[in-house]
Amino acid sequence: MQSSQFASVVWTTPGLAKLTQALEQGQAFTLTHLSAGSAGYIASHLQTQLRHERQKVPILQAEQLTATQVRFSAVFEGEADYPVKELGIWSGSTLVAVYSAGGEVLNHKSKDVAWLEVISLNLAALPSQQVSFETGVLNTNIFMAKELATSVYAHLRQGKSLIQQANQTMQLAMRLRKANIG
């Protein structure tokens, strides 16, 4: 049964300290990784790690939706099999934010199956113009999914037409050979 309560992201004290330090040095605050774990609890601003982290992966893609909202993605792969009850957002080795909704299962990571997590994050509490992302090598381009699907569909239809034309040409050539015309 799903809970009707909403748990918000908890910004950690170490994460906010790293943000403050970056601002004082005139640098952007860079989010680099997303982690998933299997412990369910109420997140604390004092956390420096997830309670039962199972995987930590690089952020693959990010985009700014509004002045105060960003969306980013990460892919969790491998043999691990666990219920996802906690998510962590990282800047290097510093846990910046935690999301956990008590004991509620947020997702499930299955063995040998890639799981794509997409997060929209409200940065209203932070100076969002100073937040940047370090993205990993695997670029899934999920934010262009509709455009890519349309393009793939068009290419498949074109391929189908070419195959049909080639088939008709072969049939015509066979008829001409049988009639000793070609």
PDB file of C-alpha atoms in Angstrom:
ATOM      1  CA  MET A   1       0.000   0.000   0.000  1.00  0.00           C
ATOM      2  CA  GLN A   2       1.368   3.399  -0.966  1.00  0.00           C
ATOM      3  CA  SER A   3       1.725   6.152   1.579  1.00  0.00           C
ATOM      4  CA  SER A   4      -0.132   9.391   0.958  1.00  0.00           C
ATOM      5  CA  GLN A   5       2.650  11.357   2.639  1.00  0.00           C
ATOM      6  CA  PHE A   6       5.328  13.107   0.627  1.00  0.00           C
ATOM      7  CA  ALA A   7       8.930  13.093   1.788  1.00  0.00           C
ATOM      8  CA  SER A   8      11.121  15.842   0.446  1.00  0.00           C
ATOM      9  CA  VAL A   9      14.829  15.765  -0.272  1.00  0.00           C
ATOM     10  CA  VAL A  10      16.918  16.534   2.804  1.00  0.00           C
ATOM     11  CA  TRP A  11      19.951  18.737   2.135  1.00  0.00           C
ATOM     12  CA  THR A  12      22.863  17.594   4.294  1.00  0.00           C
ATOM     13  CA  THR A  13      24.959  19.886   6.459  1.00  0.00           C
ATOM     14  CA  PRO A  14      28.220  18.675   4.811  1.00  0.00           C
ATOM     15  CA  GLY A  15      26.655  19.258   1.385  1.00  0.00           C
ATOM     16  CA  LEU A  16      25.582  22.801   2.252  1.00  0.00           C
ATOM     17  CA  ALA A  17      29.054  23.474   3.697  1.00  0.00           C
ATOM     18  CA  LYS A  18      30.632  22.355   0.415  1.00  0.00           C
ATOM     19  CA  LEU A  19      28.197  24.605  -1.486  1.00  0.00           C
ATOM     20  CA  THR A  20      29.094  27.582   0.713  1.00  0.00           C
ATOM     21  CA  GLN A  21      32.801  26.902   0.206  1.00  0.00           C
ATOM     22  CA  ALA A  22      32.349  26.741  -3.583  1.00  0.00           C
ATOM     23  CA  LEU A  23      30.410  30.032  -3.572  1.00  0.00           C
ATOM     24  CA  GLU A  24      33.068  31.755  -1.457  1.00  0.00           C
ATOM     25  CA  GLN A  25      35.719  30.619  -3.945  1.00  0.00           C
ATOM     26  CA  GLY A  26      33.614  31.766  -6.909  1.00  0.00           C
ATOM     27  CA  GLN A  27      33.256  28.224  -8.220  1.00  0.00           C
ATOM     28  CA  ALA A  28      30.223  26.279  -9.372  1.00  0.00           C
ATOM     29  CA  PHE A  29      28.895  23.591  -7.059  1.00  0.00           C
ATOM     30  CA  THR A  30      29.114  20.358  -9.046  1.00  0.00           C
ATOM     31  CA  LEU A  31      26.815  17.376  -8.562  1.00  0.00           C
ATOM     32  CA  THR A  32      28.565  14.213  -9.767  1.00  0.00           C
ATOM     33  CA  HIS A  33      26.910  10.982  -8.600  1.00  0.00           C
ATOM     34  CA  LEU A  34      23.680   9.341  -7.546  1.00  0.00           C
ATOM     35  CA  SER A  35      23.609   6.426  -5.139  1.00  0.00           C
ATOM     36  CA  ALA A  36      20.912   3.956  -4.193  1.00  0.00           C
ATOM     37  CA  GLY A  37      20.494   1.926  -1.056  1.00  0.00           C
ATOM     38  CA  SER A  38      18.118  -0.499   0.578  1.00  0.00           C
ATOM     39  CA  ALA A  39      17.525   1.044   4.023  1.00  0.00           C
ATOM     40  CA  GLY A  40      14.269   2.913   4.563  1.00  0.00           C
ATOM     41  CA  TYR A  41      14.178   5.721   7.147  1.00  0.00           C
ATOM     42  CA  ILE A  42      13.519   9.414   7.654  1.00  0.00           C
ATOM     43  CA  ALA A  43      16.560  11.212   6.206  1.00  0.00           C
ATOM     44  CA  SER A  44      18.684  13.492   8.403  1.00  0.00           C
ATOM     45  CA  HIS A  45      20.607  16.656   7.532  1.00  0.00           C
ATOM     46  CA  LEU A  46      23.559  15.214   9.495  1.00  0.00           C
ATOM     47  CA  GLN A  47      24.061  12.222   7.178  1.00  0.00           C
ATOM     48  CA  THR A  48      27.401  11.738   5.459  1.00  0.00           C
ATOM     49  CA  GLN A  49      26.453   8.501   3.702  1.00  0.00           C
ATOM     50  CA  LEU A  50      23.428   6.378   2.934  1.00  0.00           C
ATOM     51  CA  ARG A  51      22.635   3.842   5.633  1.00  0.00           C
ATOM     52  CA  HIS A  52      22.855   0.836   3.318  1.00  0.00           C
ATOM     53  CA  GLU A  53      24.309   2.039   0.029  1.00  0.00           C
ATOM     54  CA  ARG A  54      24.282  -0.637  -2.661  1.00  0.00           C
ATOM     55  CA  GLN A  55      25.467   1.284  -5.730  1.00  0.00           C
ATOM     56  CA  LYS A  56      26.931   4.680  -6.595  1.00  0.00           C
ATOM     57  CA  VAL A  57      26.967   5.732 -10.251  1.00  0.00           C
ATOM     58  CA  PRO A  58      27.876   8.896 -12.179  1.00  0.00           C
ATOM     59  CA  ILE A  59      25.190  11.318 -13.274  1.00  0.00           C
ATOM     60  CA  LEU A  60      24.772  10.741 -16.998  1.00  0.00           C
ATOM     61  CA  GLN A  61      22.800  13.710 -18.186  1.00  0.00           C
ATOM     62  CA  ALA A  62      21.359  16.883 -16.699  1.00  0.00           C
ATOM     63  CA  GLU A  63      19.286  19.828 -17.801  1.00  0.00           C
ATOM     64  CA  GLN A  64      17.917  22.950 -16.181  1.00  0.00           C
ATOM     65  CA  LEU A  65      14.107  23.010 -16.390  1.00  0.00           C
ATOM     66  CA  THR A  66      13.500  26.375 -14.738  1.00  0.00           C
ATOM     67  CA  ALA A  67      15.530  28.881 -12.748  1.00  0.00           C
ATOM     68  CA  THR A  68      15.070  26.709  -9.650  1.00  0.00           C
ATOM     69  CA  GLN A  69      14.552  23.194 -11.005  1.00  0.00           C
ATOM     70  CA  VAL A  70      16.905  20.698 -12.638  1.00  0.00           C
ATOM     71  CA  ARG A  71      16.449  17.181 -13.944  1.00  0.00           C
ATOM     72  CA  PHE A  72      19.173  14.572 -14.149  1.00  0.00           C
ATOM     73  CA  SER A  73      19.551  10.876 -14.783  1.00  0.00           C
ATOM     74  CA  ALA A  74      21.745   7.949 -13.794  1.00  0.00           C
ATOM     75  CA  VAL A  75      21.800   4.289 -14.819  1.00  0.00           C
ATOM     76  CA  PHE A  76      22.238   1.528 -12.247  1.00  0.00           C
ATOM     77  CA  GLU A  77      23.483  -1.739 -13.798  1.00  0.00           C
ATOM     78  CA  GLY A  78      24.997  -5.024 -12.700  1.00  0.00           C
ATOM     79  CA  GLU A  79      24.216  -8.099 -10.669  1.00  0.00           C
ATOM     80  CA  ALA A  80      22.866  -6.307  -7.605  1.00  0.00           C
ATOM     81  CA  ASP A  81      19.251  -7.102  -6.669  1.00  0.00           C
ATOM     82  CA  TYR A  82      17.652  -4.968  -3.957  1.00  0.00           C
ATOM     83  CA  PRO A  83      14.671  -2.813  -3.035  1.00  0.00           C
ATOM     84  CA  VAL A  84      15.541   0.866  -3.454  1.00  0.00           C
ATOM     85  CA  LYS A  85      14.489   2.754  -0.323  1.00  0.00           C
ATOM     86  CA  GLU A  86      17.076   5.546  -0.248  1.00  0.00           C
ATOM     87  CA  LEU A  87      18.734   7.771  -2.838  1.00  0.00           C
ATOM     88  CA  GLY A  88      21.770   9.981  -2.333  1.00  0.00           C
ATOM     89  CA  ILE A  89      22.987  12.909  -4.415  1.00  0.00           C
ATOM     90  CA  TRP A  90      26.747  13.496  -4.312  1.00  0.00           C
ATOM     91  CA  SER A  91      29.323  16.143  -5.105  1.00  0.00           C
ATOM     92  CA  GLY A  92      32.495  14.094  -5.350  1.00  0.00           C
ATOM     93  CA  SER A  93      32.812  12.291  -2.013  1.00  0.00           C
ATOM     94  CA  THR A  94      30.341  14.572  -0.189  1.00  0.00           C
ATOM     95  CA  LEU A  95      26.741  13.470   0.307  1.00  0.00           C
ATOM     96  CA  VAL A  96      24.733  16.561  -0.635  1.00  0.00           C
ATOM     97  CA  ALA A  97      21.138  15.376  -0.343  1.00  0.00           C
ATOM     98  CA  VAL A  98      19.175  12.298   0.710  1.00  0.00           C
ATOM     99  CA  TYR A  99      15.748  11.064  -0.286  1.00  0.00           C
ATOM    100  CA  SER A 100      14.072   8.310   1.709  1.00  0.00           C
ATOM    101  CA  ALA A 101      10.386   7.956   2.517  1.00  0.00           C
ATOM    102  CA  GLY A 102      10.480   5.895   5.685  1.00  0.00           C
ATOM    103  CA  GLY A 103      10.197   2.221   4.773  1.00  0.00           C
ATOM    104  CA  GLU A 104       8.533   2.886   1.413  1.00  0.00           C
ATOM    105  CA  VAL A 105      10.084   1.123  -1.574  1.00  0.00           C
ATOM    106  CA  LEU A 106      10.941   3.750  -4.199  1.00  0.00           C
ATOM    107  CA  ASN A 107      11.956   1.281  -6.899  1.00  0.00           C
ATOM    108  CA  HIS A 108      13.546  -2.147  -7.288  1.00  0.00           C
ATOM    109  CA  LYS A 109      16.939  -2.883  -8.833  1.00  0.00           C
ATOM    110  CA  SER A 110      16.787  -6.334 -10.431  1.00  0.00           C
ATOM    111  CA  LYS A 111      19.782  -8.573 -11.087  1.00  0.00           C
ATOM    112  CA  ASP A 112      21.443  -8.032 -14.489  1.00  0.00           C
ATOM    113  CA  VAL A 113      18.911  -5.362 -15.449  1.00  0.00           C
ATOM    114  CA  ALA A 114      19.756  -1.712 -16.050  1.00  0.00           C
ATOM    115  CA  TRP A 115      17.556   0.705 -14.135  1.00  0.00           C
ATOM    116  CA  LEU A 116      17.348   4.332 -15.227  1.00  0.00           C
ATOM    117  CA  GLU A 117      16.603   6.833 -12.452  1.00  0.00           C
ATOM    118  CA  VAL A 118      15.456  10.298 -13.479  1.00  0.00           C
ATOM    119  CA  ILE A 119      15.224  12.938 -10.760  1.00  0.00           C
ATOM    120  CA  SER A 120      13.712  16.396 -10.892  1.00  0.00           C
ATOM    121  CA  LEU A 121      15.228  18.452  -8.111  1.00  0.00           C
ATOM    122  CA  ASN A 122      13.971  21.761  -6.743  1.00  0.00           C
ATOM    123  CA  LEU A 123      16.914  24.044  -6.007  1.00  0.00           C
ATOM    124  CA  ALA A 124      14.834  26.938  -4.626  1.00  0.00           C
ATOM    125  CA  ALA A 125      16.728  26.718  -1.331  1.00  0.00           C
ATOM    126  CA  LEU A 126      20.063  27.050  -3.170  1.00  0.00           C
ATOM    127  CA  PRO A 127      21.561  29.588  -5.559  1.00  0.00           C
ATOM    128  CA  SER A 128      20.812  27.321  -8.549  1.00  0.00           C
ATOM    129  CA  GLN A 129      22.831  29.378 -11.022  1.00  0.00           C
ATOM    130  CA  GLN A 130      25.879  28.138  -9.107  1.00  0.00           C
ATOM    131  CA  VAL A 131      24.974  24.438  -9.413  1.00  0.00           C
ATOM    132  CA  SER A 132      26.517  22.446 -12.250  1.00  0.00           C
ATOM    133  CA  PHE A 133      26.744  18.774 -13.160  1.00  0.00           C
ATOM    134  CA  GLU A 134      29.641  16.530 -14.057  1.00  0.00           C
ATOM    135  CA  THR A 135      28.188  13.996 -16.447  1.00  0.00           C
ATOM    136  CA  GLY A 136      29.534  10.534 -17.124  1.00  0.00           C
ATOM    137  CA  VAL A 137      30.582   8.932 -20.394  1.00  0.00           C
ATOM    138  CA  LEU A 138      27.420   6.932 -21.139  1.00  0.00           C
ATOM    139  CA  ASN A 139      25.056   9.568 -22.527  1.00  0.00           C
ATOM    140  CA  THR A 140      21.593   8.028 -22.709  1.00  0.00           C
ATOM    141  CA  ASN A 141      20.025  11.238 -24.029  1.00  0.00           C
ATOM    142  CA  ILE A 142      16.769  10.358 -22.305  1.00  0.00           C
ATOM    143  CA  PHE A 143      15.559  13.929 -22.385  1.00  0.00           C
ATOM    144  CA  MET A 144      15.242  13.657 -26.159  1.00  0.00           C
ATOM    145  CA  ALA A 145      13.377  10.343 -26.041  1.00  0.00           C
ATOM    146  CA  LYS A 146      10.356  11.546 -28.033  1.00  0.00           C
ATOM    147  CA  GLU A 147      12.516  13.064 -30.771  1.00  0.00           C
ATOM    148  CA  LEU A 148      14.708   9.962 -30.944  1.00  0.00           C
ATOM    149  CA  ALA A 149      11.687   7.645 -31.071  1.00  0.00           C
ATOM    150  CA  THR A 150      10.192   9.682 -33.927  1.00  0.00           C
ATOM    151  CA  SER A 151      13.483   9.570 -35.821  1.00  0.00           C
ATOM    152  CA  VAL A 152      13.884   5.814 -35.297  1.00  0.00           C
ATOM    153  CA  TYR A 153      10.295   5.234 -36.444  1.00  0.00           C
ATOM    154  CA  ALA A 154      10.913   7.268 -39.625  1.00  0.00           C
ATOM    155  CA  HIS A 155      14.110   5.315 -40.365  1.00  0.00           C
ATOM    156  CA  LEU A 156      12.340   1.988 -39.832  1.00  0.00           C
ATOM    157  CA  ARG A 157       9.514   2.989 -42.200  1.00  0.00           C
ATOM    158  CA  GLN A 158      12.068   4.084 -44.788  1.00  0.00           C
ATOM    159  CA  GLY A 159      13.905   0.773 -44.400  1.00  0.00           C
ATOM    160  CA  LYS A 160      10.640  -1.133 -44.824  1.00  0.00           C
ATOM    161  CA  SER A 161       9.895   0.783 -48.043  1.00  0.00           C
ATOM    162  CA  LEU A 162      13.374   0.064 -49.416  1.00  0.00           C
ATOM    163  CA  ILE A 163      13.013  -3.651 -48.652  1.00  0.00           C
ATOM    164  CA  GLN A 164       9.604  -3.734 -50.350  1.00  0.00           C
ATOM    165  CA  GLN A 165      11.046  -1.995 -53.434  1.00  0.00           C
ATOM    166  CA  ALA A 166      13.973  -4.421 -53.564  1.00  0.00           C
ATOM    167  CA  ASN A 167      11.568  -7.366 -53.274  1.00  0.00           C
ATOM    168  CA  GLN A 168       9.393  -6.040 -56.119  1.00  0.00           C
ATOM    169  CA  THR A 169      12.494  -5.489 -58.282  1.00  0.00           C
ATOM    170  CA  MET A 170      13.666  -9.072 -57.624  1.00  0.00           C
ATOM    171  CA  GLN A 171      10.234 -10.489 -58.481  1.00  0.00           C
ATOM    172  CA  LEU A 172      10.126  -8.467 -61.717  1.00  0.00           C
ATOM    173  CA  ALA A 173      13.646  -9.638 -62.634  1.00  0.00           C
ATOM    174  CA  MET A 174      12.611 -13.276 -62.019  1.00  0.00           C
ATOM    175  CA  ARG A 175       9.541 -12.872 -64.272  1.00  0.00           C
ATOM    176  CA  LEU A 176      11.644 -11.316 -67.017  1.00  0.00           C
ATOM    177  CA  ARG A 177      14.181 -14.174 -66.794  1.00  0.00           C
ATOM    178  CA  LYS A 178      11.413 -16.774 -67.020  1.00  0.00           C
ATOM    179  CA  ALA A 179      10.026 -15.015 -70.074  1.00  0.00           C
ATOM    180  CA  ASN A 180      13.554 -14.851 -71.590  1.00  0.00           C
ATOM    181  CA  ILE A 181      13.232 -11.078 -71.910  1.00  0.00           C
ATOM    182  CA  GLY A 182      15.980 -10.014 -69.564  1.00  0.00           C
TER     183      GLY A 182
END
